[in-house]
PDB file of C-alpha atoms in Angstrom:
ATOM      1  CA  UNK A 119     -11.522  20.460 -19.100  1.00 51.00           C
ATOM      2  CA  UNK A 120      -8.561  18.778 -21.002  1.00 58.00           C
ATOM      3  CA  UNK A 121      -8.238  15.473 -21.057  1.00 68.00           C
ATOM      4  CA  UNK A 122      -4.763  13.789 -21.022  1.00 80.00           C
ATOM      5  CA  UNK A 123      -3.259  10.766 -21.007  1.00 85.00           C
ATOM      6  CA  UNK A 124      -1.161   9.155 -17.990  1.00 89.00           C
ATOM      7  CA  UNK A 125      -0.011   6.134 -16.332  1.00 93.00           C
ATOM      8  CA  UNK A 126      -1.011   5.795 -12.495  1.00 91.00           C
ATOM      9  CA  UNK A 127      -0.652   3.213 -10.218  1.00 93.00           C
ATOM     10  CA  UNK A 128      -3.503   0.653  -9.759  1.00 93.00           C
ATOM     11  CA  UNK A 129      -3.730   2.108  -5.757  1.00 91.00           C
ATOM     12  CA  UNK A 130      -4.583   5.225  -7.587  1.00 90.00           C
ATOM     13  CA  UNK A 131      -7.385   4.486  -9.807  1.00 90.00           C
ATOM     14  CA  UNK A 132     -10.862   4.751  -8.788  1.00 89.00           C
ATOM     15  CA  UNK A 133     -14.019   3.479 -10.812  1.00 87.00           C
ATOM     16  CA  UNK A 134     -15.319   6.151 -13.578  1.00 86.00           C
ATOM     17  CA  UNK A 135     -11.613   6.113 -15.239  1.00 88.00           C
ATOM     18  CA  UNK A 136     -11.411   5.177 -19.029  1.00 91.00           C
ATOM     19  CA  UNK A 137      -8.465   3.218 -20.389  1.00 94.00           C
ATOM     20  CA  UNK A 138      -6.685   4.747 -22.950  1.00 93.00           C
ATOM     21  CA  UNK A 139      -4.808   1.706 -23.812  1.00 92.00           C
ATOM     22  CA  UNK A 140      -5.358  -2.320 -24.063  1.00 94.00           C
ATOM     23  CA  UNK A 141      -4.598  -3.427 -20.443  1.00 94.00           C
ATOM     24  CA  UNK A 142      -3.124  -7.098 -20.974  1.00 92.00           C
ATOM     25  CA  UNK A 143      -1.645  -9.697 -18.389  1.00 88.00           C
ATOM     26  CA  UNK A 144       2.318 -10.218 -17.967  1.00 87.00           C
ATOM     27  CA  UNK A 145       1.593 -13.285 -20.851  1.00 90.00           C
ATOM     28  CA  UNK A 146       0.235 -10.644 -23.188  1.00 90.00           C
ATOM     29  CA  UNK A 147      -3.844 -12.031 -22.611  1.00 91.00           C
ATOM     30  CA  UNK A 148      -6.401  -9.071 -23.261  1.00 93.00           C
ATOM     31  CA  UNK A 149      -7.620  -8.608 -19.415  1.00 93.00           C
ATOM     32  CA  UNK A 150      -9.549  -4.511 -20.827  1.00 94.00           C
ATOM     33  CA  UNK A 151      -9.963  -2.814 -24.117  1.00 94.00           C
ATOM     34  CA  UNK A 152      -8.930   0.367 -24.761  1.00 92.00           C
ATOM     35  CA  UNK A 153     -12.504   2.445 -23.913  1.00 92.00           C
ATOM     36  CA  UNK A 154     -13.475   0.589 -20.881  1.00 93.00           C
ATOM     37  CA  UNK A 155     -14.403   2.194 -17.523  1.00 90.00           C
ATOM     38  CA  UNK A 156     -13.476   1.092 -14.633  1.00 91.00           C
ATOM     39  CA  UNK A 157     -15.582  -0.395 -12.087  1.00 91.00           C
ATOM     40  CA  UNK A 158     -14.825  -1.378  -8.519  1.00 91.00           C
ATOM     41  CA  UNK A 159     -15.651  -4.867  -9.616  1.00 92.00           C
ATOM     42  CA  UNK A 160     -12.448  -4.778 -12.410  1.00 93.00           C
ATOM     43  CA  UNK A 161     -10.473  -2.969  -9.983  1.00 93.00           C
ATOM     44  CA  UNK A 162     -10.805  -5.696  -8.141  1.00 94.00           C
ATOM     45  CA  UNK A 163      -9.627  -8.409 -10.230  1.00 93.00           C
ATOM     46  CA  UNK A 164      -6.866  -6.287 -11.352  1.00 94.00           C
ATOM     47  CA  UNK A 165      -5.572  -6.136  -7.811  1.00 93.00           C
ATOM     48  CA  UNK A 166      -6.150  -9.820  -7.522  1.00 92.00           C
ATOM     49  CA  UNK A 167      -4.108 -10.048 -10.909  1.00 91.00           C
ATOM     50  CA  UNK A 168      -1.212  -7.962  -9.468  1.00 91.00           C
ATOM     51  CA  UNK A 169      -1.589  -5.806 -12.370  1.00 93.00           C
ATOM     52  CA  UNK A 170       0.776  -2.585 -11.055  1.00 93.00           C
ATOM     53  CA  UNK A 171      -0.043   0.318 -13.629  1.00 93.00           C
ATOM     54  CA  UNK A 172      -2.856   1.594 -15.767  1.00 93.00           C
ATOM     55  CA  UNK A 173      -3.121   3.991 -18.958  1.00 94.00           C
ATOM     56  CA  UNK A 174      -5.994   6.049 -18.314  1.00 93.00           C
ATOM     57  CA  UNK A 175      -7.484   9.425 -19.454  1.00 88.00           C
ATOM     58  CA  UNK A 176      -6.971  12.099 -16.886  1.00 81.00           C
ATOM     59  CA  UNK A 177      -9.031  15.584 -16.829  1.00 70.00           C
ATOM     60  CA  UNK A 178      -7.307  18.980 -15.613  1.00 60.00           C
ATOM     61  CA  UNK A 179      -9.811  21.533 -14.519  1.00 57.00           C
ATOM     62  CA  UNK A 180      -9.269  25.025 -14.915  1.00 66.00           C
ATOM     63  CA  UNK A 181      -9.049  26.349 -11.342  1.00 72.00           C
ATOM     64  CA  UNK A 182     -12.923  28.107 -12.073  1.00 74.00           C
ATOM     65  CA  UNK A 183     -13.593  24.382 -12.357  1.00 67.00           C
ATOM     66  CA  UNK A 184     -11.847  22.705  -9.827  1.00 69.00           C
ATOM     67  CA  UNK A 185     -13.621  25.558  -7.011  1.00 75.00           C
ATOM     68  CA  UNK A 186     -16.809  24.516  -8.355  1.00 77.00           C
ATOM     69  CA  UNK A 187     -16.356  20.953  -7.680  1.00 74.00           C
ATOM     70  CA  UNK A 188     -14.871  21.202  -4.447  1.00 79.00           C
ATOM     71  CA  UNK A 189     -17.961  23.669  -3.683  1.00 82.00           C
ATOM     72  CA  UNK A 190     -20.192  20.638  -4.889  1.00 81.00           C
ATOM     73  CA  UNK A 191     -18.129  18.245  -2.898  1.00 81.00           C
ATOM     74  CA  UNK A 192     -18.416  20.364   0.298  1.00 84.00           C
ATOM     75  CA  UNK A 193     -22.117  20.894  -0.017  1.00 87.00           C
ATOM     76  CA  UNK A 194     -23.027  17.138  -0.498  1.00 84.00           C
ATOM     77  CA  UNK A 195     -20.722  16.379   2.881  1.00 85.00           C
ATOM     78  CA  UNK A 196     -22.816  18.942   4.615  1.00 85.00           C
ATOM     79  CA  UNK A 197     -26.401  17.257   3.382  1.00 87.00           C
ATOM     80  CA  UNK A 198     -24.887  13.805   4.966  1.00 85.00           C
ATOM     81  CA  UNK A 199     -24.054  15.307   8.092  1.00 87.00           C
ATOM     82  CA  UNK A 200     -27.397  17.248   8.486  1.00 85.00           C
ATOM     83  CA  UNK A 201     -29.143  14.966  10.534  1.00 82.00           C
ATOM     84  CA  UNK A 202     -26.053  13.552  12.617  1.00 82.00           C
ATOM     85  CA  UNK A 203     -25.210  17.065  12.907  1.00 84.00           C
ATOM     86  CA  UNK A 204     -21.158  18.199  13.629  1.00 83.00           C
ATOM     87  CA  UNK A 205     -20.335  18.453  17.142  1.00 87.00           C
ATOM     88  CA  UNK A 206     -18.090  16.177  18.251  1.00 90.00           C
ATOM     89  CA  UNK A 207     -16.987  12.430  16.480  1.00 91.00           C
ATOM     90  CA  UNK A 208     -19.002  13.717  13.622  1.00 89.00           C
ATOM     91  CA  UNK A 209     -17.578  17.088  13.169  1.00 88.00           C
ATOM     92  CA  UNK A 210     -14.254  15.341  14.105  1.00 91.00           C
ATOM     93  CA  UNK A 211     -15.198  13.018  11.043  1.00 90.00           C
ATOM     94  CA  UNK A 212     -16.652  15.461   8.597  1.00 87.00           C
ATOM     95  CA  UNK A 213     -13.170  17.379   8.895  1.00 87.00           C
ATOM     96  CA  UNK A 214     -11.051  14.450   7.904  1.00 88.00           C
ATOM     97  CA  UNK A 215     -13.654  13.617   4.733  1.00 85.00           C
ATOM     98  CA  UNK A 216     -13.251  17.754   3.699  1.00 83.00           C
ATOM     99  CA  UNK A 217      -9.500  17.341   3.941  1.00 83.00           C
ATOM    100  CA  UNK A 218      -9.535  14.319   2.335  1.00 77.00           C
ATOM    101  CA  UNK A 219     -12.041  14.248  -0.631  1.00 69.00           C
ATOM    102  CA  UNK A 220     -11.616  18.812  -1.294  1.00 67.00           C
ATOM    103  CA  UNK A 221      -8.449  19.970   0.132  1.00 62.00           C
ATOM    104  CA  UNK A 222      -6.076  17.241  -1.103  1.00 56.00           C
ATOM    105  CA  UNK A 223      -7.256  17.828  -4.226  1.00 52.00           C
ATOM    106  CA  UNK A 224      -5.944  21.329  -4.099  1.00 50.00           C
ATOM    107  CA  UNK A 225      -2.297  19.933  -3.726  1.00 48.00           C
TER     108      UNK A 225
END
């Protein structure tokens, strides 16, 4: 894994990311320190502050990596759907998570 910085928009962060930078207000107020994870809760208030764009440390996987993970991904869908099984709505539904949480990640 390396690590790297970049700016994303706030749409685009989900909770677990570390700023990389101080994350201030358009009047310059501290709203995160540099460090902090974020939490749905601050993602939140950041929306609610209109704050557009975050800092924040991004990991690239090697592609060894990256399989393993969507491999992980792919096996905990397949626990949740166990019991509701995949025929129909839910295999219509487990589908659109795959494609959505594994294979747009391959993009």
């Amino acid at each position: 894994m390396n690590p790297v910085r970049e700016q994303i928009a706030l749409e685009k962060a989900v909770a677990g990311m570390i700023l990389v930078d101080n994350l201030n207000d358009s009047e310059g107020n501290l709203l995160l320190s540099r460090g902090t994870a974020l939490t749905e809760a601050t993602l939140m208030i950041l929306r609610r502050r209109r704050i557009q764009y975050l800092h924040v440390l991004m990991t690239i996987h090697t592609e060894a990596e990256a399989g393993a993970t969507h491999d992980l991904q792919r096996q905990r869908l397949a626990k949740l759907f166990r019991i509701a099984g995949t025929s129909g709505a839910n295999g219509l539904l487990l589908r659109h998570l795959i494609q959505y949480r594994v294979d747009e990640d391959r993009e």
